[in-house]
């Protein structure tokens, strides 16, 4: 049995992971963590009986402790608690499914403790790919992607020579506003963006999907994960989300990975790697698919995608500035405090204002992240 820690177990990926762990007998849930959703964490803890639970918000530790006082589960809190659990000697694999840059430091610690990383937190590689990938290599740690696109590419590359890769083709559903004009999108509210056509995901990522920032983050993530230069990565809108991504090789042969859009497939692939087992996910029925279509992404309607590509090219801490600004702006958009295109505009402002730092350290990245959050909060008065 693999001993697993799930960072962010109450979120969308975390609950879907537990859903599939429940029906297998291959995992021993060792630790579960949440940000503030203690009620859900208590429920999960009572069912899965982990050795540790951690609530990031320190003020909630007491109520969590009281609720679990009758069972043998150690209750911790804060970043310190997360770091203690991910680096515990008994742990085999850490699923990093927290949302946002908060996943960075625990991932670094887990790598240093030589844990296999099932990476669902894309912000980790977006902000610190330059540090994380060499660190993982140094400690001989596997980073297994959970994001469906990266899982697809990872599977397409299996057994292939990396030097034979011509380009990665990242597919995108196009998000909730794919078929609207710019003047229609201007006034769209978060509640409409949350109606994602294909995937069941958390609120932040569903907004990122509507702005195409999600694909921008994935573009940067793919660059670091697969060591492929930006001009050899292409984004392709594929509204049906059946092809999860593709790799074109130098001989112009293309390998694609397909399936129904269900996050449980890439999650369990990462957790069971290199094995595959049967599960109760629906299988793809080709007779039910009318057609698979493709279109070019539109940078004019969805400027966030281009901003992310630019941030990667600028390098240094620019992806961190972009990511931190986006996190605050998405939060504001979810609260109806700003409009759709304010997101891209303010990210652009932050990137113009901040002086880049080349070859940043982890401290530079964390400081830049804080600076950007403060800057954006003052800009939008939030
Ligand atoms: Mg994805």
mmCIF file of C-alpha atoms and ligand atoms in Angstrom:
data_model
loop_
_atom_site.group_PDB
_atom_site.id
_atom_site.type_symbol
_atom_site.label_atom_id
_atom_site.label_comp_id
_atom_site.label_asym_id
_atom_site.label_seq_id
_atom_site.Cartn_x
_atom_site.Cartn_y
_atom_site.Cartn_z
ATOM 1 C CA UNK A 1 0.000 0.000 0.000
ATOM 2 C CA UNK A 2 1.310 3.422 -0.942
ATOM 3 C CA UNK A 3 1.179 5.895 1.929
ATOM 4 C CA UNK A 4 -0.250 9.112 0.578
ATOM 5 C CA UNK A 5 -0.558 12.707 1.766
ATOM 6 C CA UNK A 6 -3.128 14.893 0.016
ATOM 7 C CA UNK A 7 -2.476 18.612 0.260
ATOM 8 C CA UNK A 8 -5.819 20.315 -0.308
ATOM 9 C CA UNK A 9 -7.956 17.214 0.222
ATOM 10 C CA UNK A 10 -11.221 19.186 0.452
ATOM 11 C CA UNK A 11 -10.824 20.819 -2.965
ATOM 12 C CA UNK A 12 -11.991 19.491 -6.309
ATOM 13 C CA UNK A 13 -8.929 17.343 -7.136
ATOM 14 C CA UNK A 14 -8.556 16.235 -3.503
ATOM 15 C CA UNK A 15 -12.128 14.982 -3.192
ATOM 16 C CA UNK A 16 -11.969 13.283 -6.597
ATOM 17 C CA UNK A 17 -8.713 11.596 -5.523
ATOM 18 C CA UNK A 18 -10.334 10.304 -2.322
ATOM 19 C CA UNK A 19 -13.317 9.181 -4.334
ATOM 20 C CA UNK A 20 -11.132 6.881 -6.397
ATOM 21 C CA UNK A 21 -8.907 5.881 -3.439
ATOM 22 C CA UNK A 22 -12.063 4.768 -1.602
ATOM 23 C CA UNK A 23 -12.845 2.173 -4.233
ATOM 24 C CA UNK A 24 -9.296 0.820 -4.501
ATOM 25 C CA UNK A 25 -7.275 -0.972 -1.839
ATOM 26 C CA UNK A 26 -3.918 0.310 -2.967
ATOM 27 C CA UNK A 27 -3.505 3.390 -0.786
ATOM 28 C CA UNK A 28 -3.103 4.142 2.865
ATOM 29 C CA UNK A 29 -4.205 7.740 3.481
ATOM 30 C CA UNK A 30 -1.499 9.109 5.781
ATOM 31 C CA UNK A 31 -2.261 12.834 5.862
ATOM 32 C CA UNK A 32 -5.002 15.211 4.737
ATOM 33 C CA UNK A 33 -4.818 19.001 4.695
ATOM 34 C CA UNK A 34 -7.204 21.838 3.988
ATOM 35 C CA UNK A 35 -7.142 25.609 3.954
ATOM 36 C CA UNK A 36 -10.329 26.483 5.873
ATOM 37 C CA UNK A 37 -12.920 23.765 5.073
ATOM 38 C CA UNK A 38 -12.633 21.977 8.440
ATOM 39 C CA UNK A 39 -16.109 20.437 8.374
ATOM 40 C CA UNK A 40 -15.270 18.572 5.201
ATOM 41 C CA UNK A 41 -11.825 17.663 6.556
ATOM 42 C CA UNK A 42 -13.382 16.187 9.703
ATOM 43 C CA UNK A 43 -15.723 14.082 7.583
ATOM 44 C CA UNK A 44 -12.794 12.835 5.458
ATOM 45 C CA UNK A 45 -10.639 12.186 8.518
ATOM 46 C CA UNK A 46 -13.318 10.056 10.178
ATOM 47 C CA UNK A 47 -13.750 8.024 7.013
ATOM 48 C CA UNK A 48 -10.107 7.545 5.976
ATOM 49 C CA UNK A 49 -8.475 7.589 9.443
ATOM 50 C CA UNK A 50 -5.203 9.299 8.458
ATOM 51 C CA UNK A 51 -2.328 9.638 10.935
ATOM 52 C CA UNK A 52 -2.329 13.441 10.490
ATOM 53 C CA UNK A 53 -4.671 16.240 9.499
ATOM 54 C CA UNK A 54 -3.580 19.832 8.950
ATOM 55 C CA UNK A 55 -5.642 22.999 8.689
ATOM 56 C CA UNK A 56 -3.722 25.873 7.122
ATOM 57 C CA UNK A 57 -5.769 28.525 8.900
ATOM 58 C CA UNK A 58 -4.333 28.443 12.445
ATOM 59 C CA UNK A 59 -7.492 29.893 14.004
ATOM 60 C CA UNK A 60 -9.408 26.737 13.099
ATOM 61 C CA UNK A 61 -7.046 24.277 14.736
ATOM 62 C CA UNK A 62 -8.913 24.257 18.044
ATOM 63 C CA UNK A 63 -12.298 23.297 16.636
ATOM 64 C CA UNK A 64 -10.656 20.617 14.470
ATOM 65 C CA UNK A 65 -8.894 19.201 17.524
ATOM 66 C CA UNK A 66 -12.108 19.067 19.527
ATOM 67 C CA UNK A 67 -13.982 17.349 16.721
ATOM 68 C CA UNK A 68 -11.288 14.670 16.403
ATOM 69 C CA UNK A 69 -10.479 14.290 20.106
ATOM 70 C CA UNK A 70 -12.074 10.821 20.276
ATOM 71 C CA UNK A 71 -9.905 9.342 17.494
ATOM 72 C CA UNK A 72 -6.171 8.735 17.151
ATOM 73 C CA UNK A 73 -5.405 11.437 14.565
ATOM 74 C CA UNK A 74 -2.764 14.092 15.151
ATOM 75 C CA UNK A 75 -4.014 17.610 14.422
ATOM 76 C CA UNK A 76 -1.567 20.220 13.112
ATOM 77 C CA UNK A 77 -1.933 23.675 11.585
ATOM 78 C CA UNK A 78 -0.281 26.256 9.362
ATOM 79 C CA UNK A 79 2.610 25.945 6.944
ATOM 80 C CA UNK A 80 4.645 24.288 9.680
ATOM 81 C CA UNK A 81 2.071 21.506 9.960
ATOM 82 C CA UNK A 82 1.997 20.987 6.199
ATOM 83 C CA UNK A 83 5.794 20.728 6.081
ATOM 84 C CA UNK A 84 5.877 18.227 8.952
ATOM 85 C CA UNK A 85 3.410 15.927 7.222
ATOM 86 C CA UNK A 86 4.904 16.015 3.697
ATOM 87 C CA UNK A 87 8.388 15.233 4.993
ATOM 88 C CA UNK A 88 7.351 12.460 7.420
ATOM 89 C CA UNK A 89 9.580 9.384 6.845
ATOM 90 C CA UNK A 90 6.601 7.031 6.346
ATOM 91 C CA UNK A 91 5.143 8.938 3.380
ATOM 92 C CA UNK A 92 5.602 7.591 -0.179
ATOM 93 C CA UNK A 93 3.665 10.043 -2.345
ATOM 94 C CA UNK A 94 2.373 13.599 -1.954
ATOM 95 C CA UNK A 95 -0.558 14.808 -4.046
ATOM 96 C CA UNK A 96 -0.261 18.588 -4.211
ATOM 97 C CA UNK A 97 -3.789 19.694 -4.965
ATOM 98 C CA UNK A 98 -3.873 23.024 -3.154
ATOM 99 C CA UNK A 99 -4.866 26.057 -5.199
ATOM 100 C CA UNK A 100 -2.343 28.825 -5.775
ATOM 101 C CA UNK A 101 1.212 29.620 -4.858
ATOM 102 C CA UNK A 102 0.717 28.274 -1.330
ATOM 103 C CA UNK A 103 1.693 24.866 -2.754
ATOM 104 C CA UNK A 104 5.250 25.920 -3.550
ATOM 105 C CA UNK A 105 7.063 25.582 -0.213
ATOM 106 C CA UNK A 106 5.477 22.220 0.769
ATOM 107 C CA UNK A 107 6.430 20.855 -2.669
ATOM 108 C CA UNK A 108 10.039 21.938 -2.148
ATOM 109 C CA UNK A 109 10.108 20.224 1.262
ATOM 110 C CA UNK A 110 8.498 17.056 -0.089
ATOM 111 C CA UNK A 111 11.125 16.871 -2.835
ATOM 112 C CA UNK A 112 13.919 17.322 -0.301
ATOM 113 C CA UNK A 113 12.394 14.458 1.699
ATOM 114 C CA UNK A 114 12.476 12.363 -1.530
ATOM 115 C CA UNK A 115 8.722 11.882 -1.854
ATOM 116 C CA UNK A 116 7.145 11.148 -5.216
ATOM 117 C CA UNK A 117 5.163 14.224 -6.245
ATOM 118 C CA UNK A 118 1.763 13.926 -7.926
ATOM 119 C CA UNK A 119 1.551 17.523 -9.084
ATOM 120 C CA UNK A 120 -1.884 19.070 -9.399
ATOM 121 C CA UNK A 121 -0.855 22.532 -8.220
ATOM 122 C CA UNK A 122 0.199 24.213 -11.461
ATOM 123 C CA UNK A 123 1.351 27.435 -9.791
ATOM 124 C CA UNK A 124 4.370 25.579 -8.357
ATOM 125 C CA UNK A 125 6.011 25.097 -11.739
ATOM 126 C CA UNK A 126 4.667 28.380 -13.135
ATOM 127 C CA UNK A 127 6.427 30.431 -10.481
ATOM 128 C CA UNK A 128 9.404 28.223 -9.687
ATOM 129 C CA UNK A 129 9.917 25.710 -12.513
ATOM 130 C CA UNK A 130 13.512 26.851 -12.781
ATOM 131 C CA UNK A 131 14.128 25.803 -9.156
ATOM 132 C CA UNK A 132 11.791 22.806 -8.801
ATOM 133 C CA UNK A 133 12.905 20.746 -11.806
ATOM 134 C CA UNK A 134 16.662 20.778 -10.989
ATOM 135 C CA UNK A 135 15.804 20.134 -7.325
ATOM 136 C CA UNK A 136 13.732 17.079 -8.258
ATOM 137 C CA UNK A 137 16.585 15.830 -10.445
ATOM 138 C CA UNK A 138 19.078 16.384 -7.624
ATOM 139 C CA UNK A 139 17.015 14.331 -5.158
ATOM 140 C CA UNK A 140 16.018 11.720 -7.755
ATOM 141 C CA UNK A 141 12.334 12.540 -7.264
ATOM 142 C CA UNK A 142 9.623 11.807 -9.830
ATOM 143 C CA UNK A 143 7.184 14.618 -10.630
ATOM 144 C CA UNK A 144 4.049 13.036 -12.052
ATOM 145 C CA UNK A 145 1.601 15.480 -13.619
ATOM 146 C CA UNK A 146 -2.046 15.336 -12.587
ATOM 147 C CA UNK A 147 -3.310 18.081 -14.882
ATOM 148 C CA UNK A 148 -5.117 16.260 -17.713
ATOM 149 C CA UNK A 149 -3.108 17.928 -20.501
ATOM 150 C CA UNK A 150 0.248 17.188 -18.908
ATOM 151 C CA UNK A 151 -0.806 13.685 -18.001
ATOM 152 C CA UNK A 152 -1.692 13.205 -21.670
ATOM 153 C CA UNK A 153 1.680 14.501 -22.861
ATOM 154 C CA UNK A 154 3.482 12.432 -20.232
ATOM 155 C CA UNK A 155 1.710 9.320 -21.536
ATOM 156 C CA UNK A 156 2.412 10.226 -25.185
ATOM 157 C CA UNK A 157 6.118 10.593 -24.345
ATOM 158 C CA UNK A 158 6.336 7.273 -22.537
ATOM 159 C CA UNK A 159 9.159 5.228 -24.041
ATOM 160 C CA UNK A 160 10.043 7.967 -26.534
ATOM 161 C CA UNK A 161 13.371 9.693 -26.953
ATOM 162 C CA UNK A 162 12.911 13.311 -25.761
ATOM 163 C CA UNK A 163 15.183 14.580 -28.547
ATOM 164 C CA UNK A 164 12.706 13.238 -31.122
ATOM 165 C CA UNK A 165 9.964 15.638 -29.987
ATOM 166 C CA UNK A 166 9.051 18.347 -32.467
ATOM 167 C CA UNK A 167 6.220 20.019 -30.583
ATOM 168 C CA UNK A 168 3.716 19.648 -27.777
ATOM 169 C CA UNK A 169 0.104 20.401 -28.687
ATOM 170 C CA UNK A 170 -1.845 21.500 -25.617
ATOM 171 C CA UNK A 171 -5.579 21.310 -26.120
ATOM 172 C CA UNK A 172 -7.993 23.762 -24.497
ATOM 173 C CA UNK A 173 -11.756 23.533 -24.149
ATOM 174 C CA UNK A 174 -11.966 27.279 -24.745
ATOM 175 C CA UNK A 175 -13.852 27.875 -21.494
ATOM 176 C CA UNK A 176 -17.360 29.128 -20.855
ATOM 177 C CA UNK A 177 -17.112 32.181 -23.163
ATOM 178 C CA UNK A 178 -15.604 30.507 -26.208
ATOM 179 C CA UNK A 179 -18.483 31.390 -28.514
ATOM 180 C CA UNK A 180 -19.070 34.977 -27.362
ATOM 181 C CA UNK A 181 -17.802 38.178 -28.946
ATOM 182 C CA UNK A 182 -15.551 40.550 -27.052
ATOM 183 C CA UNK A 183 -18.366 43.052 -26.491
ATOM 184 C CA UNK A 184 -20.516 40.280 -25.041
ATOM 185 C CA UNK A 185 -17.716 38.992 -22.806
ATOM 186 C CA UNK A 186 -17.015 42.468 -21.332
ATOM 187 C CA UNK A 187 -20.057 42.319 -19.057
ATOM 188 C CA UNK A 188 -20.013 38.613 -18.259
ATOM 189 C CA UNK A 189 -20.165 37.844 -14.552
ATOM 190 C CA UNK A 190 -18.285 35.138 -12.671
ATOM 191 C CA UNK A 191 -21.454 33.123 -12.178
ATOM 192 C CA UNK A 192 -21.657 32.630 -15.955
ATOM 193 C CA UNK A 193 -17.964 31.787 -16.194
ATOM 194 C CA UNK A 194 -18.459 29.072 -13.587
ATOM 195 C CA UNK A 195 -20.651 27.064 -15.930
ATOM 196 C CA UNK A 196 -17.818 25.093 -17.494
ATOM 197 C CA UNK A 197 -18.975 23.021 -20.453
ATOM 198 C CA UNK A 198 -16.870 19.877 -19.890
ATOM 199 C CA UNK A 199 -14.809 19.579 -16.751
ATOM 200 C CA UNK A 200 -15.749 19.521 -13.071
ATOM 201 C CA UNK A 201 -13.163 21.744 -11.434
ATOM 202 C CA UNK A 202 -12.714 24.212 -8.598
ATOM 203 C CA UNK A 203 -13.912 27.822 -8.829
ATOM 204 C CA UNK A 204 -10.510 29.440 -9.385
ATOM 205 C CA UNK A 205 -9.497 27.134 -12.218
ATOM 206 C CA UNK A 206 -12.905 27.440 -13.868
ATOM 207 C CA UNK A 207 -12.480 31.223 -14.057
ATOM 208 C CA UNK A 208 -8.917 30.689 -15.316
ATOM 209 C CA UNK A 209 -10.427 28.443 -17.938
ATOM 210 C CA UNK A 210 -12.848 31.188 -19.056
ATOM 211 C CA UNK A 211 -10.005 33.722 -19.411
ATOM 212 C CA UNK A 212 -7.679 31.075 -20.931
ATOM 213 C CA UNK A 213 -5.179 31.933 -18.184
ATOM 214 C CA UNK A 214 -5.480 28.278 -17.251
ATOM 215 C CA UNK A 215 -3.995 27.358 -20.618
ATOM 216 C CA UNK A 216 -1.339 30.026 -20.148
ATOM 217 C CA UNK A 217 -0.351 28.501 -16.805
ATOM 218 C CA UNK A 218 -0.338 25.056 -18.418
ATOM 219 C CA UNK A 219 1.839 26.378 -21.253
ATOM 220 C CA UNK A 220 4.478 27.474 -18.725
ATOM 221 C CA UNK A 221 4.055 24.258 -16.742
ATOM 222 C CA UNK A 222 4.570 22.151 -19.889
ATOM 223 C CA UNK A 223 7.727 24.064 -20.749
ATOM 224 C CA UNK A 224 9.320 23.196 -17.384
ATOM 225 C CA UNK A 225 7.937 19.712 -16.982
ATOM 226 C CA UNK A 226 8.951 18.429 -20.411
ATOM 227 C CA UNK A 227 11.921 20.747 -21.051
ATOM 228 C CA UNK A 228 10.487 21.877 -24.387
ATOM 229 C CA UNK A 229 11.146 25.456 -25.579
ATOM 230 C CA UNK A 230 8.145 27.800 -25.748
ATOM 231 C CA UNK A 231 8.229 28.058 -29.550
ATOM 232 C CA UNK A 232 7.729 24.290 -29.727
ATOM 233 C CA UNK A 233 4.519 24.340 -27.688
ATOM 234 C CA UNK A 234 1.225 25.057 -29.418
ATOM 235 C CA UNK A 235 -2.189 25.754 -27.920
ATOM 236 C CA UNK A 236 -5.171 24.381 -29.791
ATOM 237 C CA UNK A 237 -8.813 24.975 -28.876
ATOM 238 C CA UNK A 238 -10.686 21.678 -28.955
ATOM 239 C CA UNK A 239 -14.188 22.278 -27.549
ATOM 240 C CA UNK A 240 -15.123 18.610 -26.947
ATOM 241 C CA UNK A 241 -12.185 17.961 -24.538
ATOM 242 C CA UNK A 242 -11.799 14.404 -25.834
ATOM 243 C CA UNK A 243 -8.185 14.693 -26.967
ATOM 244 C CA UNK A 244 -6.413 15.739 -23.778
ATOM 245 C CA UNK A 245 -3.205 16.766 -25.586
ATOM 246 C CA UNK A 246 -0.781 15.521 -28.229
ATOM 247 C CA UNK A 247 2.885 15.264 -29.102
ATOM 248 C CA UNK A 248 4.213 15.710 -32.617
ATOM 249 C CA UNK A 249 7.544 14.026 -33.267
ATOM 250 C CA UNK A 250 10.261 15.005 -35.727
ATOM 251 C CA UNK A 251 9.019 12.427 -38.240
ATOM 252 C CA UNK A 252 5.626 14.262 -38.182
ATOM 253 C CA UNK A 253 3.913 11.392 -36.483
ATOM 254 C CA UNK A 254 1.499 12.600 -33.801
ATOM 255 C CA UNK A 255 0.536 10.666 -30.675
ATOM 256 C CA UNK A 256 -2.578 11.771 -28.780
ATOM 257 C CA UNK A 257 -4.182 10.675 -25.520
ATOM 258 C CA UNK A 258 -7.986 10.485 -25.463
ATOM 259 C CA UNK A 259 -10.762 9.780 -23.026
ATOM 260 C CA UNK A 260 -13.893 11.194 -21.468
ATOM 261 C CA UNK A 261 -13.207 14.462 -19.619
ATOM 262 C CA UNK A 262 -13.025 13.067 -16.090
ATOM 263 C CA UNK A 263 -10.264 14.290 -13.776
ATOM 264 C CA UNK A 264 -10.231 11.008 -11.891
ATOM 265 C CA UNK A 265 -8.380 9.392 -14.823
ATOM 266 C CA UNK A 266 -5.254 11.611 -14.731
ATOM 267 C CA UNK A 267 -5.365 11.686 -10.907
ATOM 268 C CA UNK A 268 -5.286 7.919 -10.539
ATOM 269 C CA UNK A 269 -2.789 7.547 -13.380
ATOM 270 C CA UNK A 270 -0.322 9.678 -11.386
ATOM 271 C CA UNK A 271 -1.041 7.891 -8.101
ATOM 272 C CA UNK A 272 -0.716 4.386 -9.565
ATOM 273 C CA UNK A 273 2.139 5.143 -11.966
ATOM 274 C CA UNK A 274 3.574 3.100 -13.606
ATOM 275 C CA UNK A 275 0.691 0.634 -13.148
ATOM 276 C CA UNK A 276 -2.845 0.891 -14.544
ATOM 277 C CA UNK A 277 -5.935 -0.635 -12.923
ATOM 278 C CA UNK A 278 -9.581 -0.749 -13.885
ATOM 279 C CA UNK A 279 -11.943 1.848 -12.411
ATOM 280 C CA UNK A 280 -15.586 2.889 -12.750
ATOM 281 C CA UNK A 281 -14.964 5.916 -15.007
ATOM 282 C CA UNK A 282 -17.162 5.963 -18.117
ATOM 283 C CA UNK A 283 -15.355 4.730 -21.211
ATOM 284 C CA UNK A 284 -15.284 6.781 -24.374
ATOM 285 C CA UNK A 285 -17.954 5.790 -26.867
ATOM 286 C CA UNK A 286 -16.845 6.849 -30.347
ATOM 287 C CA UNK A 287 -20.331 6.258 -31.750
ATOM 288 C CA UNK A 288 -21.666 9.024 -29.511
ATOM 289 C CA UNK A 289 -19.126 11.603 -30.641
ATOM 290 C CA UNK A 290 -20.524 13.567 -33.577
ATOM 291 C CA UNK A 291 -17.234 15.263 -34.392
ATOM 292 C CA UNK A 292 -13.959 16.482 -32.984
ATOM 293 C CA UNK A 293 -13.246 20.097 -33.896
ATOM 294 C CA UNK A 294 -10.274 22.406 -33.536
ATOM 295 C CA UNK A 295 -9.729 26.138 -33.697
ATOM 296 C CA UNK A 296 -6.972 28.655 -33.094
ATOM 297 C CA UNK A 297 -6.981 30.451 -29.730
ATOM 298 C CA UNK A 298 -8.044 34.103 -29.990
ATOM 299 C CA UNK A 299 -5.592 36.348 -28.110
ATOM 300 C CA UNK A 300 -7.791 39.397 -28.663
ATOM 301 C CA UNK A 301 -10.790 37.992 -26.783
ATOM 302 C CA UNK A 302 -8.602 36.054 -24.347
ATOM 303 C CA UNK A 303 -5.498 38.195 -23.717
ATOM 304 C CA UNK A 304 -4.484 36.238 -20.589
ATOM 305 C CA UNK A 305 -3.123 33.407 -22.727
ATOM 306 C CA UNK A 306 -0.748 35.764 -24.552
ATOM 307 C CA UNK A 307 0.231 37.468 -21.277
ATOM 308 C CA UNK A 308 1.278 34.102 -19.832
ATOM 309 C CA UNK A 309 3.323 33.271 -22.935
ATOM 310 C CA UNK A 310 5.019 36.681 -22.657
ATOM 311 C CA UNK A 311 5.692 36.118 -18.950
ATOM 312 C CA UNK A 312 7.490 32.868 -19.747
ATOM 313 C CA UNK A 313 9.583 34.614 -22.384
ATOM 314 C CA UNK A 314 10.480 37.455 -19.992
ATOM 315 C CA UNK A 315 11.418 34.817 -17.409
ATOM 316 C CA UNK A 316 12.817 35.646 -13.989
ATOM 317 C CA UNK A 317 10.002 36.526 -11.601
ATOM 318 C CA UNK A 318 7.554 37.672 -14.295
ATOM 319 C CA UNK A 319 5.566 34.412 -14.188
ATOM 320 C CA UNK A 320 5.319 34.921 -10.399
ATOM 321 C CA UNK A 321 4.047 38.491 -10.822
ATOM 322 C CA UNK A 322 1.534 37.309 -13.408
ATOM 323 C CA UNK A 323 0.372 34.385 -11.294
ATOM 324 C CA UNK A 324 0.029 36.309 -8.011
ATOM 325 C CA UNK A 325 -1.826 39.146 -9.744
ATOM 326 C CA UNK A 326 -4.124 36.630 -11.387
ATOM 327 C CA UNK A 327 -4.906 34.897 -8.076
ATOM 328 C CA UNK A 328 -6.048 38.155 -6.450
ATOM 329 C CA UNK A 329 -7.908 39.339 -9.545
ATOM 330 C CA UNK A 330 -9.781 36.060 -9.954
ATOM 331 C CA UNK A 331 -10.802 36.272 -6.299
ATOM 332 C CA UNK A 332 -12.075 39.829 -6.967
ATOM 333 C CA UNK A 333 -13.906 38.739 -10.121
ATOM 334 C CA UNK A 334 -15.553 35.874 -8.208
ATOM 335 C CA UNK A 335 -16.824 38.489 -5.734
ATOM 336 C CA UNK A 336 -18.104 40.731 -8.568
ATOM 337 C CA UNK A 337 -15.646 43.450 -7.607
ATOM 338 C CA UNK A 338 -14.057 43.787 -11.050
ATOM 339 C CA UNK A 339 -14.999 43.047 -14.662
ATOM 340 C CA UNK A 340 -13.740 40.290 -16.935
ATOM 341 C CA UNK A 341 -11.129 42.299 -18.841
ATOM 342 C CA UNK A 342 -9.887 44.012 -15.658
ATOM 343 C CA UNK A 343 -8.129 40.717 -14.954
ATOM 344 C CA UNK A 344 -5.845 40.873 -17.994
ATOM 345 C CA UNK A 345 -5.427 44.650 -17.789
ATOM 346 C CA UNK A 346 -4.253 44.665 -14.173
ATOM 347 C CA UNK A 347 -1.950 41.683 -14.680
ATOM 348 C CA UNK A 348 -0.354 43.613 -17.537
ATOM 349 C CA UNK A 349 0.004 46.680 -15.264
ATOM 350 C CA UNK A 350 1.670 44.663 -12.530
ATOM 351 C CA UNK A 351 4.135 43.140 -14.998
ATOM 352 C CA UNK A 352 5.029 46.582 -16.359
ATOM 353 C CA UNK A 353 5.513 48.026 -12.868
ATOM 354 C CA UNK A 354 7.646 45.313 -11.338
ATOM 355 C CA UNK A 355 11.369 45.269 -12.109
ATOM 356 C CA UNK A 356 12.343 41.769 -13.145
ATOM 357 C CA UNK A 357 14.840 39.670 -11.193
ATOM 358 C CA UNK A 358 16.867 37.231 -13.258
ATOM 359 C CA UNK A 359 17.659 33.788 -11.858
ATOM 360 C CA UNK A 360 15.511 34.374 -8.782
ATOM 361 C CA UNK A 361 15.964 32.439 -5.551
ATOM 362 C CA UNK A 362 13.029 30.872 -3.720
ATOM 363 C CA UNK A 363 13.061 33.924 -1.390
ATOM 364 C CA UNK A 364 12.902 36.304 -4.398
ATOM 365 C CA UNK A 365 9.894 34.388 -5.690
ATOM 366 C CA UNK A 366 8.084 34.429 -2.344
ATOM 367 C CA UNK A 367 8.799 38.157 -1.867
ATOM 368 C CA UNK A 368 7.668 38.995 -5.382
ATOM 369 C CA UNK A 369 4.506 37.021 -4.808
ATOM 370 C CA UNK A 370 3.717 39.061 -1.662
ATOM 371 C CA UNK A 371 4.620 42.358 -3.317
ATOM 372 C CA UNK A 372 2.329 41.650 -6.252
ATOM 373 C CA UNK A 373 -0.589 40.668 -4.039
ATOM 374 C CA UNK A 374 -0.252 43.930 -2.079
ATOM 375 C CA UNK A 375 0.096 45.961 -5.286
ATOM 376 C CA UNK A 376 -3.026 44.465 -6.870
ATOM 377 C CA UNK A 377 -5.059 44.743 -3.658
ATOM 378 C CA UNK A 378 -4.227 48.447 -3.413
ATOM 379 C CA UNK A 379 -4.991 48.924 -7.105
ATOM 380 C CA UNK A 380 -8.483 47.431 -6.851
ATOM 381 C CA UNK A 381 -9.000 48.471 -3.218
ATOM 382 C CA UNK A 382 -9.582 44.990 -1.900
HETATM 383 MG MG1 LIG B 1 -5.840 21.194 -17.392
#
